[in-house]
JSON list of C-alpha atoms in Angstrom, two decimals:
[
{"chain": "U", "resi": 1, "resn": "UNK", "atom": "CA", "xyz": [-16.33, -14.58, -24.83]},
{"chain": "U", "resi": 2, "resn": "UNK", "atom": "CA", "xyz": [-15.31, -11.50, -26.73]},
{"chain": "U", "resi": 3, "resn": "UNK", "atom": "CA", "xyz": [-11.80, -12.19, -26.50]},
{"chain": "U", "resi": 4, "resn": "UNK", "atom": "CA", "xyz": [-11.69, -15.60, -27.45]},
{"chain": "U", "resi": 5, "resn": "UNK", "atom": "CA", "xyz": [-13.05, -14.96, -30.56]},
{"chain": "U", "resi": 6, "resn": "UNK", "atom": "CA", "xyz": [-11.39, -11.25, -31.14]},
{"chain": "U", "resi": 7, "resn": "UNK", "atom": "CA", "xyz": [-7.81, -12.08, -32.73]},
{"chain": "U", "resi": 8, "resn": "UNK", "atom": "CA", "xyz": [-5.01, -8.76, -32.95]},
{"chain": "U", "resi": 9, "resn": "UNK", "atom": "CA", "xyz": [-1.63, -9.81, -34.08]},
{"chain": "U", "resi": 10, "resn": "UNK", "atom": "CA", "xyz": [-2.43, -12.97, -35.35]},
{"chain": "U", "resi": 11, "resn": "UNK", "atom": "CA", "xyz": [-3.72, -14.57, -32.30]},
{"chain": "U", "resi": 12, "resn": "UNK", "atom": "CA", "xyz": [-6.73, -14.74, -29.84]},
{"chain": "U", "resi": 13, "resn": "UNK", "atom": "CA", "xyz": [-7.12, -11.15, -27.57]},
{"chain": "U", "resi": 14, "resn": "UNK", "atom": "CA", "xyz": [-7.63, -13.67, -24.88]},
{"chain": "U", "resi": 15, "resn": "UNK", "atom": "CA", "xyz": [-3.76, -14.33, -24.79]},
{"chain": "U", "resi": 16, "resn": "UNK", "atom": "CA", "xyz": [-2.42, -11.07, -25.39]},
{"chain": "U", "resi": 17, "resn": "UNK", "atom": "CA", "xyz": [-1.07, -10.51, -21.90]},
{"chain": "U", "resi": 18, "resn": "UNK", "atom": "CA", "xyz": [-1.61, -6.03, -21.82]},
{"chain": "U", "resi": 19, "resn": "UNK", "atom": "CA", "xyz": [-5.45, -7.28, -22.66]},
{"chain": "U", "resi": 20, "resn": "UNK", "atom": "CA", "xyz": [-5.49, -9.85, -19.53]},
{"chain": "U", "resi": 21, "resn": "UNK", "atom": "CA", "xyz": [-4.02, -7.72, -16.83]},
{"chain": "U", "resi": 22, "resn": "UNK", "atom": "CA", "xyz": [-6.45, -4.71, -17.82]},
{"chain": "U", "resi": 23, "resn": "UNK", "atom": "CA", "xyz": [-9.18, -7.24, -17.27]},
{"chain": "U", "resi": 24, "resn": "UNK", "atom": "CA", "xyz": [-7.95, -8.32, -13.87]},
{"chain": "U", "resi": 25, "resn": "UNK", "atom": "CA", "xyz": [-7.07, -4.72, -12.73]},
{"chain": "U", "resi": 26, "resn": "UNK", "atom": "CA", "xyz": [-11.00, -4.03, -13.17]},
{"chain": "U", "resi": 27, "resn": "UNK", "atom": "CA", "xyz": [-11.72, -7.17, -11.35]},
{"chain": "U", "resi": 28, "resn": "UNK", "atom": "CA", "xyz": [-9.54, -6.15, -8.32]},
{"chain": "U", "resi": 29, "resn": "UNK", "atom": "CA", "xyz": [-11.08, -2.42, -8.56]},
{"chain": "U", "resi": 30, "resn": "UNK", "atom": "CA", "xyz": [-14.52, -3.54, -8.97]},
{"chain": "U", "resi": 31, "resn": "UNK", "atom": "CA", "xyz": [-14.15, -6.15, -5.86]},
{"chain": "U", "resi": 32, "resn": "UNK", "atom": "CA", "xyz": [-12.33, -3.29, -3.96]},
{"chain": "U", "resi": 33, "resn": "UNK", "atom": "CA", "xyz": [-15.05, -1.24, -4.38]},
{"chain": "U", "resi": 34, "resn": "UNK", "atom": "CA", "xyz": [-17.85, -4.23, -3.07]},
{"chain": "U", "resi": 35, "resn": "UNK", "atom": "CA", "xyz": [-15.45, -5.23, -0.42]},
{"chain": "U", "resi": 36, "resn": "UNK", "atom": "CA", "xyz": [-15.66, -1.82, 0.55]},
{"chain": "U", "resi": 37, "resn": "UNK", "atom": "CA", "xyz": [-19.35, -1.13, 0.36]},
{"chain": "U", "resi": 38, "resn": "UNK", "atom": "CA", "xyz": [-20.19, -4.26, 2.63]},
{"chain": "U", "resi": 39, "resn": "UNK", "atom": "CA", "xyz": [-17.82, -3.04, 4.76]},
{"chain": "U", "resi": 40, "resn": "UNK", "atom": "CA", "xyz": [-19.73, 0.17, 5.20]},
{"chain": "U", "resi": 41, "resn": "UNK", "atom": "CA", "xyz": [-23.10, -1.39, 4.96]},
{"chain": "U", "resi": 42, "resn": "UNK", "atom": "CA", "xyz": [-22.00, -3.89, 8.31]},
{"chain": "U", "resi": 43, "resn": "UNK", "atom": "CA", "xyz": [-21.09, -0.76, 9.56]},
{"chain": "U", "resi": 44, "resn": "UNK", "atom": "CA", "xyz": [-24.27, 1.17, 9.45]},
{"chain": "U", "resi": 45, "resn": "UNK", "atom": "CA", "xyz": [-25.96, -2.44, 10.57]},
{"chain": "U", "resi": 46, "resn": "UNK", "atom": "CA", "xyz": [-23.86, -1.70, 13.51]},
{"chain": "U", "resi": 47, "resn": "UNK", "atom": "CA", "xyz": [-24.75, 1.71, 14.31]},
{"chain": "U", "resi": 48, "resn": "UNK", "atom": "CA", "xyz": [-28.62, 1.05, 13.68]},
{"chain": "U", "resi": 49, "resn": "UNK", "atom": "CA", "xyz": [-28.48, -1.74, 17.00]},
{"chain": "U", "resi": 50, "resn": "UNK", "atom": "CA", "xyz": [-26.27, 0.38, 18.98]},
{"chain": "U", "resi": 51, "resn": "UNK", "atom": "CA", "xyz": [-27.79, 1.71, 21.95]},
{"chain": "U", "resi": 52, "resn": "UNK", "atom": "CA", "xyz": [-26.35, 4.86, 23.58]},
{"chain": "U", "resi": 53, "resn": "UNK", "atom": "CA", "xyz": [-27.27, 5.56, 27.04]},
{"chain": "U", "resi": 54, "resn": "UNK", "atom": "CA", "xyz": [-25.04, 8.71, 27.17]},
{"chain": "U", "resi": 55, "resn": "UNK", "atom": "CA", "xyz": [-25.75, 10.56, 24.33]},
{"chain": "U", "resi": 56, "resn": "UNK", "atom": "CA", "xyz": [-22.36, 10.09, 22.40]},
{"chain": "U", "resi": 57, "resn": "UNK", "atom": "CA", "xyz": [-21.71, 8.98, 19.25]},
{"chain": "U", "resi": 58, "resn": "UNK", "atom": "CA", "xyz": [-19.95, 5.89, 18.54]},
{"chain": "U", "resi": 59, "resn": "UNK", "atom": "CA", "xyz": [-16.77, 5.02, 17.28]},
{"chain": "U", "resi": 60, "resn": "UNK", "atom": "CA", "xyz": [-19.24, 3.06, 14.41]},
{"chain": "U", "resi": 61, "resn": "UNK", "atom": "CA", "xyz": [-21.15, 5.89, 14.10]},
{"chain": "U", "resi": 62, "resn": "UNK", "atom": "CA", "xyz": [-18.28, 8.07, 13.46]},
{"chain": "U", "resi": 63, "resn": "UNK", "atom": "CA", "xyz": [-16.59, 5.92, 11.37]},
{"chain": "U", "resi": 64, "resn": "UNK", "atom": "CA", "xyz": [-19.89, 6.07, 9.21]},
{"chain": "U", "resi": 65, "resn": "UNK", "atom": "CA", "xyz": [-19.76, 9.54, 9.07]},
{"chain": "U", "resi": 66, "resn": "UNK", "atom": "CA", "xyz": [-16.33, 9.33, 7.62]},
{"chain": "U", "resi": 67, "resn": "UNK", "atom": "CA", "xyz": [-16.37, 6.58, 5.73]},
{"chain": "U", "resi": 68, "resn": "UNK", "atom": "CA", "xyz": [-19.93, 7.18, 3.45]},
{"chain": "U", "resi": 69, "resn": "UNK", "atom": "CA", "xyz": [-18.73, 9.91, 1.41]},
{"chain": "U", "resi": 70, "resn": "UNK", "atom": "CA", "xyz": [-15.42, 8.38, 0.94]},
{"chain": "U", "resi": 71, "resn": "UNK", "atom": "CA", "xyz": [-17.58, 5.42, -0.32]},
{"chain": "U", "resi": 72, "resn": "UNK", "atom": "CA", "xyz": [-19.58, 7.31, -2.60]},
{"chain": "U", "resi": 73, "resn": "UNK", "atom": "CA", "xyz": [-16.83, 9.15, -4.02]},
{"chain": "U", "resi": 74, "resn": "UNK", "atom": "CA", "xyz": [-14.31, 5.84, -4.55]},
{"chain": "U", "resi": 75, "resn": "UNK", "atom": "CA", "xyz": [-17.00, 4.14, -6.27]},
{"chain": "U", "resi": 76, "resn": "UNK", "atom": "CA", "xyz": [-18.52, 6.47, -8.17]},
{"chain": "U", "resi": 77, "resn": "UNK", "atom": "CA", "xyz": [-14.93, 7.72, -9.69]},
{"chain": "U", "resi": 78, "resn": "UNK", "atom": "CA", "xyz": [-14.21, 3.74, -9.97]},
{"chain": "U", "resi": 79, "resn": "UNK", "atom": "CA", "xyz": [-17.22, 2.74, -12.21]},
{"chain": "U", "resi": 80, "resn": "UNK", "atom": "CA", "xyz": [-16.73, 5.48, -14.83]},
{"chain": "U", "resi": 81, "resn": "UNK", "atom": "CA", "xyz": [-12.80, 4.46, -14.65]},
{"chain": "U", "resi": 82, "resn": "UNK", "atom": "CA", "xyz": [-13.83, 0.66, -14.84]},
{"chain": "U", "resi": 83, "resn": "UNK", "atom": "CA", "xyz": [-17.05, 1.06, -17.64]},
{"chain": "U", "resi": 84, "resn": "UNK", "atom": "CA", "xyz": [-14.36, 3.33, -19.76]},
{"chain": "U", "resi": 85, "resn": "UNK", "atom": "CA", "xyz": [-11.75, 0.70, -20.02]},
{"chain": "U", "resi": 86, "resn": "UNK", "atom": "CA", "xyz": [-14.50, -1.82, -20.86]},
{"chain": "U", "resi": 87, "resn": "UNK", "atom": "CA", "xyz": [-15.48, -0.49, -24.06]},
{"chain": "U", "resi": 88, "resn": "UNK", "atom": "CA", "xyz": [-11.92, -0.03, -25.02]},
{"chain": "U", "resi": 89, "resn": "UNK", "atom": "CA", "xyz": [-11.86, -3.68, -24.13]},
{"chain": "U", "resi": 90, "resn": "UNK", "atom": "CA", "xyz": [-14.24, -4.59, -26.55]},
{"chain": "U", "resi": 91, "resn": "UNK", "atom": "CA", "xyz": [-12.96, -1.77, -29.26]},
{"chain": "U", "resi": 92, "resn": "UNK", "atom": "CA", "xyz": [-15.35, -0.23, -31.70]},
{"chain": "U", "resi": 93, "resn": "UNK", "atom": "CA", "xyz": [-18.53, -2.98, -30.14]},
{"chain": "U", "resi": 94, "resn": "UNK", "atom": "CA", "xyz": [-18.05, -1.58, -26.54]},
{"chain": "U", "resi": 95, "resn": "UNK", "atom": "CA", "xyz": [-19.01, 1.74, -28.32]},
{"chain": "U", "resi": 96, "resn": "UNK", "atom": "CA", "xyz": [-21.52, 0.85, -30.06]},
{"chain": "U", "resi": 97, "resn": "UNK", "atom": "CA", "xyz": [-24.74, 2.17, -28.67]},
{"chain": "U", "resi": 98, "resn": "UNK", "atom": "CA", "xyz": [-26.56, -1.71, -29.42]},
{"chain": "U", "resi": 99, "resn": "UNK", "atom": "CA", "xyz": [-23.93, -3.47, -27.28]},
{"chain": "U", "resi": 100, "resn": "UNK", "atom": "CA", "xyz": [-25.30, -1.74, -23.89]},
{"chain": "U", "resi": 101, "resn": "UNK", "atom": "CA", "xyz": [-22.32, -0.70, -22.66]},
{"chain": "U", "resi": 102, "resn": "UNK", "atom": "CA", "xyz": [-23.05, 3.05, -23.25]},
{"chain": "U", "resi": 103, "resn": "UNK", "atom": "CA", "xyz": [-26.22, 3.02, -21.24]},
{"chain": "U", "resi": 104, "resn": "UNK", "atom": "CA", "xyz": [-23.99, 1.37, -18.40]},
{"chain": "U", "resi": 105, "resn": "UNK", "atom": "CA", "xyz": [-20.88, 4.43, -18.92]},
{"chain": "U", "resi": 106, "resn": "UNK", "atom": "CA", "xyz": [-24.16, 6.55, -19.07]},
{"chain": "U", "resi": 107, "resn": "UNK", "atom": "CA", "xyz": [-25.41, 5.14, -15.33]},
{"chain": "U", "resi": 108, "resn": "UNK", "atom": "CA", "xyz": [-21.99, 5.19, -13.95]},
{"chain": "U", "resi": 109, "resn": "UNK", "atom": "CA", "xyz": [-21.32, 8.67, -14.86]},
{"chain": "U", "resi": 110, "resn": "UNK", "atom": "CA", "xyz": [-24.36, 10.54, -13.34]},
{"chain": "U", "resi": 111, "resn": "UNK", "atom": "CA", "xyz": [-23.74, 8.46, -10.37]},
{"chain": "U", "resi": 112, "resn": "UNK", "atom": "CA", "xyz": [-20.54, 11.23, -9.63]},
{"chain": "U", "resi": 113, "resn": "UNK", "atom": "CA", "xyz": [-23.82, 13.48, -10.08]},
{"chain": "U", "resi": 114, "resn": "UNK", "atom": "CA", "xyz": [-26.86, 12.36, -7.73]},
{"chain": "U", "resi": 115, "resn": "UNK", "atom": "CA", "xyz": [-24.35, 10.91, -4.83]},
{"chain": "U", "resi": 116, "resn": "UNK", "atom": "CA", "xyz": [-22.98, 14.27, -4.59]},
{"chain": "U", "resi": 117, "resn": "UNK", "atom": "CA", "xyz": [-19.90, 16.10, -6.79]},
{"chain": "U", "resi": 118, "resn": "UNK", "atom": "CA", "xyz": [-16.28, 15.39, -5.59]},
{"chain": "U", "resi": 119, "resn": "UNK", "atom": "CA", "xyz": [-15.95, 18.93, -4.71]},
{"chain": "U", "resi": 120, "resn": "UNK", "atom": "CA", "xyz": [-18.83, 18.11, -2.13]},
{"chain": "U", "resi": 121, "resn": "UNK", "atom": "CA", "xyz": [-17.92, 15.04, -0.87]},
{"chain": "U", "resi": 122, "resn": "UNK", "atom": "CA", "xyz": [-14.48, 15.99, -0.17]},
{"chain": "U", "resi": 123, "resn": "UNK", "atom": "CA", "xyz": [-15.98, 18.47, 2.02]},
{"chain": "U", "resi": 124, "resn": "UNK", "atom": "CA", "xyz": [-17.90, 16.24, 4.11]},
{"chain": "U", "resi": 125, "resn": "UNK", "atom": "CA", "xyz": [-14.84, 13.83, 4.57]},
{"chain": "U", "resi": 126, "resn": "UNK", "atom": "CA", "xyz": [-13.47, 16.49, 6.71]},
{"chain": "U", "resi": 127, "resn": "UNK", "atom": "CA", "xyz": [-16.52, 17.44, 8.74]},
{"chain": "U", "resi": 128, "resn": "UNK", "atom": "CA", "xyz": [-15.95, 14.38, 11.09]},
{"chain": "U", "resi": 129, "resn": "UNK", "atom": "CA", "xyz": [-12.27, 14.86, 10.90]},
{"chain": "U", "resi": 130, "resn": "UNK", "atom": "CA", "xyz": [-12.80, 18.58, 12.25]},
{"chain": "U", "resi": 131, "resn": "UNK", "atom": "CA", "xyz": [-15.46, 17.88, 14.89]},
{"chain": "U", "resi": 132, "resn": "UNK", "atom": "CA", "xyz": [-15.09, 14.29, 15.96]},
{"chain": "U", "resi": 133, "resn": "UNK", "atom": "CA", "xyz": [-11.42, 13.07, 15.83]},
{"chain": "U", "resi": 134, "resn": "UNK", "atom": "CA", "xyz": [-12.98, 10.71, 13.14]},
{"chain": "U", "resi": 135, "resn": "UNK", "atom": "CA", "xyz": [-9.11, 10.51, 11.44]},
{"chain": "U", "resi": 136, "resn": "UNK", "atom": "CA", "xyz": [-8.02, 8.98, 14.99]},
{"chain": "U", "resi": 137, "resn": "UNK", "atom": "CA", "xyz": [-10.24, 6.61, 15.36]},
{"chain": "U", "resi": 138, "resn": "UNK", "atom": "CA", "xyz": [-9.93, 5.34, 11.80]},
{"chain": "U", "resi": 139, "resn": "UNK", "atom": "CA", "xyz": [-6.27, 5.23, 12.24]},
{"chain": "U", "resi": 140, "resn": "UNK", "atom": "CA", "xyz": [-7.03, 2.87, 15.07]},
{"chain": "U", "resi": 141, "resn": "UNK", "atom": "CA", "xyz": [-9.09, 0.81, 12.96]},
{"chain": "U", "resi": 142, "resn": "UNK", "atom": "CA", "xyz": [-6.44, 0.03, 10.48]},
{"chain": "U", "resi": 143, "resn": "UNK", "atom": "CA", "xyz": [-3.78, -0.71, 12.68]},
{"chain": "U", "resi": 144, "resn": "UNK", "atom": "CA", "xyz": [-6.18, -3.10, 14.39]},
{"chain": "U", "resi": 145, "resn": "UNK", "atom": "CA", "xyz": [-6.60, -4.65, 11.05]},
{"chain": "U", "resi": 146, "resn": "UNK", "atom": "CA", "xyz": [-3.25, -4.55, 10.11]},
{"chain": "U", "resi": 147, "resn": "UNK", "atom": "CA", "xyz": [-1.84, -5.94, 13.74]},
{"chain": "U", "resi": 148, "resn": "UNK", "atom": "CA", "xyz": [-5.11, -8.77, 12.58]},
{"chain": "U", "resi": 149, "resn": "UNK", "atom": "CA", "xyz": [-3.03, -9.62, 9.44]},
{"chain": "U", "resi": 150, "resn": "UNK", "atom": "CA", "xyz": [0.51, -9.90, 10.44]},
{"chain": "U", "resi": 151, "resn": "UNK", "atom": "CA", "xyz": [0.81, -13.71, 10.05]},
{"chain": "U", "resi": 152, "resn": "UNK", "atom": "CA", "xyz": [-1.84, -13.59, 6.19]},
{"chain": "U", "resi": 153, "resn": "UNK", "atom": "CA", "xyz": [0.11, -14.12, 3.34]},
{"chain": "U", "resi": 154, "resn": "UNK", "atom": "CA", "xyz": [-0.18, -10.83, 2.53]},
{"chain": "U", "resi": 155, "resn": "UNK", "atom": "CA", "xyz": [2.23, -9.63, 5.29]},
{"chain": "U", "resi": 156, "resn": "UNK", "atom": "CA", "xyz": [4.29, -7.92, 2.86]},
{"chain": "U", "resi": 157, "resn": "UNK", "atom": "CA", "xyz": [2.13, -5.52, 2.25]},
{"chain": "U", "resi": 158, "resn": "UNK", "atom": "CA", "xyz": [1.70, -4.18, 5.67]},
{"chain": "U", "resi": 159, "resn": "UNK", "atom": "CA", "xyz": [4.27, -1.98, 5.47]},
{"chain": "U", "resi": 160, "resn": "UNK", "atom": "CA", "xyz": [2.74, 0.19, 2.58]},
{"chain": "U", "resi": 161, "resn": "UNK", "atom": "CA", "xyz": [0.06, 0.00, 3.95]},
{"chain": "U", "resi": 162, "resn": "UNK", "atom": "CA", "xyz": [1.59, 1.72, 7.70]},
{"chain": "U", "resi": 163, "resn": "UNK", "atom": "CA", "xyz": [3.46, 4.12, 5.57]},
{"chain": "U", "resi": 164, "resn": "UNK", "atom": "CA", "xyz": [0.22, 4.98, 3.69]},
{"chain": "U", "resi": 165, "resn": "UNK", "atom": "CA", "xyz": [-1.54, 5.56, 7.04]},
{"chain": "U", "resi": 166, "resn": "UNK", "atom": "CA", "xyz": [1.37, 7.50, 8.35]},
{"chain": "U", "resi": 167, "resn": "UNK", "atom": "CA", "xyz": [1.59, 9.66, 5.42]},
{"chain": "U", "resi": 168, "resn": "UNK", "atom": "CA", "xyz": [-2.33, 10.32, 5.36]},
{"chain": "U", "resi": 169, "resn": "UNK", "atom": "CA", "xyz": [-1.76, 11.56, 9.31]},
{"chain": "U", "resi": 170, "resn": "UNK", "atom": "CA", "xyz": [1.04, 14.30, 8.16]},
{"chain": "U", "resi": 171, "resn": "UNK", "atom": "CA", "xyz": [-1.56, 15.04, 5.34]},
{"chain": "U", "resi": 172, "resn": "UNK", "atom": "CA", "xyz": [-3.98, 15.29, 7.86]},
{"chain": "U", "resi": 173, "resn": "UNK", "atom": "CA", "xyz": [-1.70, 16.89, 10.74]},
{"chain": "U", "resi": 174, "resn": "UNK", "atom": "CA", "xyz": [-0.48, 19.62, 8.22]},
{"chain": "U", "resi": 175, "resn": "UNK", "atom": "CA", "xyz": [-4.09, 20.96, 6.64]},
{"chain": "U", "resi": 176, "resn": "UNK", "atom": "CA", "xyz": [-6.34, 20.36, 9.87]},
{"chain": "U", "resi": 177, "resn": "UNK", "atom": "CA", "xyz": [-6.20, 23.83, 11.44]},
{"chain": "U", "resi": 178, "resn": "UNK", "atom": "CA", "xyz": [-5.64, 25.75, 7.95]},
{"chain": "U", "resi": 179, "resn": "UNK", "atom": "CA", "xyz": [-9.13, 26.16, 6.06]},
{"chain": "U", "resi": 180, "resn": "UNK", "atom": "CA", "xyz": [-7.17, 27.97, 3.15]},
{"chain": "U", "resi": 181, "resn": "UNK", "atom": "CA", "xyz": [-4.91, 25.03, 2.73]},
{"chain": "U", "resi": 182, "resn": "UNK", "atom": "CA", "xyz": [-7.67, 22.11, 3.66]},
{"chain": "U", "resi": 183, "resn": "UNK", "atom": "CA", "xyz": [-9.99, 24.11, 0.58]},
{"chain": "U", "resi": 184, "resn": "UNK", "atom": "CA", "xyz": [-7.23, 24.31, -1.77]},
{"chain": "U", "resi": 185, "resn": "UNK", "atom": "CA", "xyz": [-6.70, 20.45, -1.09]},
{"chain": "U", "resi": 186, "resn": "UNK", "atom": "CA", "xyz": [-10.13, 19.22, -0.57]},
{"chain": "U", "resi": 187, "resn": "UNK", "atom": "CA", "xyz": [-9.89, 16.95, -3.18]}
]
């Protein structure tokens, strides 16, 4: 609504093309993030049925492990990325205090806060990565999906994806046994 009524260089902010693709980066980021947290949520559905005769965890359960504070971290850091480059959407009304928007910046940025800090999160990514090969089993997972998706539309993409993956093992590979080197690259 905003933008069809806002006009900067003599026409509507609705058509000024730096203004749309801002607007559907946060809509991508912002359904990243839900896709994600479903994803996660399924999971822990999972892992609340599972019965375990033998005492071992899961692959789900693992995964979990892995996967929460990555969640909490990704969307936490998202929203006060994605609230920030609303206001300077809406200029000098996203700022103002009667518009709303600052109460919402306000939420999103004590979420990084009461989900745990980024230092501390970091820290318990690698916890299940140390003590239960969590990084192999999630490596699995995504070549499963990828293998899944090699006739989508989106097939062109699976190769950044791979090389992603295969530069988050060396990553991996390279700090795993080194606590100096793992701290100093936590985040």
């Amino acid at each position: 609504d905003y933008a069809s009524r806002r006009k900067t260089f003599g026409k509507i902010l609705a058509d000024n093309e730096t203004h749309v693709a801002t607007l559907a980066h946060m809509e991508v980021e912002l359904r990243a993030q839900l896709h994600f947290f479903v994803d996660v949520v399924l999971m822990l559905g999972k892992v609340e049925c599972e019965e375990n005769d033998n005492n071992s965890e899961s692959h789900h359960s693992i995964m979990l492990r892995l996967l929460t504070p990555l969640l909490k971290l990704y969307t936490a850091k998202q929203s006060m990325h994605i609230v920030s480059e609303g206001i300077e959407c809406l200029g000098g009304t996203g700022y103002m205090e009667d518009s709303g928007i600052p109460v919402i910046l306000r939420g999103a940025q004590v979420t990084t806060i009461w989900e745990g800090t980024t230092n501390v999160l970091a820290h318990d990514v690698w916890r299940p990565i140390l003590k239960q090969n969590a990084f192999h089993i999630f490596e699995q997972a995504v070549i499963g999906l990828v293998e899944k998706a090699s006739s989508d539309p989106f097939s062109p993409f699976l190769q950044s994806i791979m090389s992603a993956l295969s530069s988050l093992k060396t990553f991996i590979t390279r700090t795993l046994q080194n606590d100096q080197l793992r701290n100093k690259h936590a985040r």
